[in-house]
Coordinates of N, CA and C in Angstrom, one line a residue:
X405 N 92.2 119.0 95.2 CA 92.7 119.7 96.3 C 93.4 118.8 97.3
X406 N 92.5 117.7 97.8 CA 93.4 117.0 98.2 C 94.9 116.2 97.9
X407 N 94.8 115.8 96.6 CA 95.7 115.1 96.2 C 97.0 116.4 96.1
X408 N 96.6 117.6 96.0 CA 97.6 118.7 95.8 C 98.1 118.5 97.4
X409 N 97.2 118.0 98.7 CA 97.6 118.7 100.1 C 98.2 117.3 99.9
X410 N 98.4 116.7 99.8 CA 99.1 114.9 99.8 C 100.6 115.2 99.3
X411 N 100.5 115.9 97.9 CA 102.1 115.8 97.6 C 102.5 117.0 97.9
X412 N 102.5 118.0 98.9 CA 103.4 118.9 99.6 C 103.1 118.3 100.7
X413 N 102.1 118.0 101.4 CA 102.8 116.7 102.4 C 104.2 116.0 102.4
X414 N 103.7 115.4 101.3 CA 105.5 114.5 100.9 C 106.4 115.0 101.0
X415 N 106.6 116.0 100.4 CA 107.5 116.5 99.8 C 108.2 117.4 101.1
X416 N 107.7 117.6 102.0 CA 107.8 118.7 102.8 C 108.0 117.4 103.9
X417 N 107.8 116.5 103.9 CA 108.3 114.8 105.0 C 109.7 114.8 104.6
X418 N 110.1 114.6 103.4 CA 111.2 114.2 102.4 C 112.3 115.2 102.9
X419 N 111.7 116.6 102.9 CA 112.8 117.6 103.1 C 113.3 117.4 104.5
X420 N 112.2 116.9 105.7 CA 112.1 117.1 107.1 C 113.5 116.0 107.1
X421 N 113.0 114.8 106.8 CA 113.5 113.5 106.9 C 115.0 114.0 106.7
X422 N 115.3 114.5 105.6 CA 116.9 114.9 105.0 C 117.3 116.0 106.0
X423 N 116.8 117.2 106.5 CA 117.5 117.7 107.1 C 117.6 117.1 108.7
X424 N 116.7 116.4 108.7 CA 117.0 116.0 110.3 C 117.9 114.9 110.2
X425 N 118.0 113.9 109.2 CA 119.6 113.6 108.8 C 120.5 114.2 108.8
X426 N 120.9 115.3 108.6 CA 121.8 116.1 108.4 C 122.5 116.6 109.4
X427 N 121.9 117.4 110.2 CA 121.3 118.2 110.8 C 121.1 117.9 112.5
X428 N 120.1 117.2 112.8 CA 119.7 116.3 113.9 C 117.8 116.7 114.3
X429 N 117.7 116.2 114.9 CA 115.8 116.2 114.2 C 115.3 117.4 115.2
X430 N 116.5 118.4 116.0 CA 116.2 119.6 116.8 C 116.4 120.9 116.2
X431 N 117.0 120.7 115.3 CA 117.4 121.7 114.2 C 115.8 122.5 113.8
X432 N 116.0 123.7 113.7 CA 114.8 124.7 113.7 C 114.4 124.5 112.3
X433 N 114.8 124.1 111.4 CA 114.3 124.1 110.0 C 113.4 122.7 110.3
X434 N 113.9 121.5 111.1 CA 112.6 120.4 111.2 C 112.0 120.6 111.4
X435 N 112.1 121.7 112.8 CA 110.8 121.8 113.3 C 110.0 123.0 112.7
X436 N 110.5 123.4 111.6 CA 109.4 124.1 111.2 C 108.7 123.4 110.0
X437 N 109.6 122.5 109.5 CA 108.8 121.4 108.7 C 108.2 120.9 109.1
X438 N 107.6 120.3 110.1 CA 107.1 119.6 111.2 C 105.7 120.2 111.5
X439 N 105.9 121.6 111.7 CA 104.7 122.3 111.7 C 103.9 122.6 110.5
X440 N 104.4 122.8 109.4 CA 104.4 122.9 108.4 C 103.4 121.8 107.8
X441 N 104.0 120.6 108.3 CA 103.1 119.5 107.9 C 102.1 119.1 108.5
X442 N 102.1 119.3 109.8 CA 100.9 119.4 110.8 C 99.9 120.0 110.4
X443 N 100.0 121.3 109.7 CA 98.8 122.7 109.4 C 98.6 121.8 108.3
X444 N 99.4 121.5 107.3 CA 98.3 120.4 106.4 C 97.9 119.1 106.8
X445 N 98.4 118.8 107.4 CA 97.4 117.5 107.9 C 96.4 118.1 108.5
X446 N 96.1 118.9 109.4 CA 95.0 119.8 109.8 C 94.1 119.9 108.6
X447 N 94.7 120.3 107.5 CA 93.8 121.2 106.1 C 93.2 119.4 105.7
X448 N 93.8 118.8 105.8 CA 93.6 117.6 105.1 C 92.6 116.9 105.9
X449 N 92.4 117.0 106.8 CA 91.4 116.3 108.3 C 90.6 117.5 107.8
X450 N 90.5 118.7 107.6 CA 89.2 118.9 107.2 C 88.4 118.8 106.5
X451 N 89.1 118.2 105.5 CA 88.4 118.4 103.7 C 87.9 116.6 103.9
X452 N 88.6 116.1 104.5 CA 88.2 114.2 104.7 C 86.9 114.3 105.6
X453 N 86.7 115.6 106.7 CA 85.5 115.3 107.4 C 84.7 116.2 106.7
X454 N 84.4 117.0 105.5 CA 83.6 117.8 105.2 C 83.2 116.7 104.3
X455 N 83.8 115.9 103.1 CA 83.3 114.6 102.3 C 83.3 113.8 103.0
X456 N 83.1 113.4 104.4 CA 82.2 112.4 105.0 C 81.1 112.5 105.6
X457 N 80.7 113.9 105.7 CA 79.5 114.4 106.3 C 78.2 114.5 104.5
X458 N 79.1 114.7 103.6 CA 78.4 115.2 102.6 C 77.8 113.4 101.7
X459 N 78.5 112.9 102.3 CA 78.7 111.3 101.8 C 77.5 110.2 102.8
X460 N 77.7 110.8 104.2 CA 77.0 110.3 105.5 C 75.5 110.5 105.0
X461 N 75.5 111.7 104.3 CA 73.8 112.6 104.2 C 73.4 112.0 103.0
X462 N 73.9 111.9 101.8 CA 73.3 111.0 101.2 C 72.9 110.0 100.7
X463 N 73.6 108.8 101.6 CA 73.6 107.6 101.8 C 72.8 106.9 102.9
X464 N 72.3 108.1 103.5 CA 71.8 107.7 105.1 C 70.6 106.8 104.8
X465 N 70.6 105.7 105.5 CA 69.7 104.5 105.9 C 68.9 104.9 107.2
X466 N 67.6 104.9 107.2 CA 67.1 104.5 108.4 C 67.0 103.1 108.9
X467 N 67.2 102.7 110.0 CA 67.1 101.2 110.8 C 65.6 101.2 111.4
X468 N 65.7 100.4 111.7 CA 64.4 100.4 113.1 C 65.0 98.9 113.9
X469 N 64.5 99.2 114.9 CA 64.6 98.2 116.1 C 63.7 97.8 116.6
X470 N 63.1 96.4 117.1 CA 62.0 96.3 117.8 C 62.4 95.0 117.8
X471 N 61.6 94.4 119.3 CA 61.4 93.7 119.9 C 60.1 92.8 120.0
X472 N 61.0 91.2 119.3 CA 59.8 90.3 118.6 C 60.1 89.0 119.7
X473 N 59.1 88.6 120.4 CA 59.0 87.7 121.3 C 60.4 87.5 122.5
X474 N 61.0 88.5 123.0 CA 62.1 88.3 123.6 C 63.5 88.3 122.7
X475 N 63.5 88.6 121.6 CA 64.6 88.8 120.7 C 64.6 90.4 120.1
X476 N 66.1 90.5 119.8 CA 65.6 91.8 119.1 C 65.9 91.8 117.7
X477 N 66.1 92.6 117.1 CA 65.6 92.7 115.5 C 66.1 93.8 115.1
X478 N 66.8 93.9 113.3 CA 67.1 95.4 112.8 C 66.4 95.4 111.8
X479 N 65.7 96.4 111.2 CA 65.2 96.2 110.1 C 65.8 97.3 109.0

């Protein structure tokens, strides 16, 4: 899923890029490309923070901290 929200990303940059060449980058079709790519970057920032939380959980390390003659310490 990601890699599918990555290349309509692109592809939808590519179109932006050309018609705002064209065009000029105020032209209503960039800006709806523009948006267009924002709501997946949105979709994409979700799916990166849902596999970092699922990633965070089962990897998680406990530390400890304590204080050994005036220094401190991680364990």
């Amino acid at each position: 899923m990601r890699d599918i929200l990555l290349e309509k990303i692109e592809l939808l940059r590519q179109r932006m890029v050309n018609m705002g060449l064209e065009f000029g980058l105020d032209h209503p079709k960039v800006l709806e490309y523009s948006i267009q790519i924002d709501q997946l970057h949105n979709e994409l920032n979700q799916i990166d923070h849902s596999l970092s939380k699922v990633a965070d959980n089962s990897s998680k390390k406990s530390y400890r901290f304590y204080l050994l003659e005036n220094k401190a310490h991680f364990a």
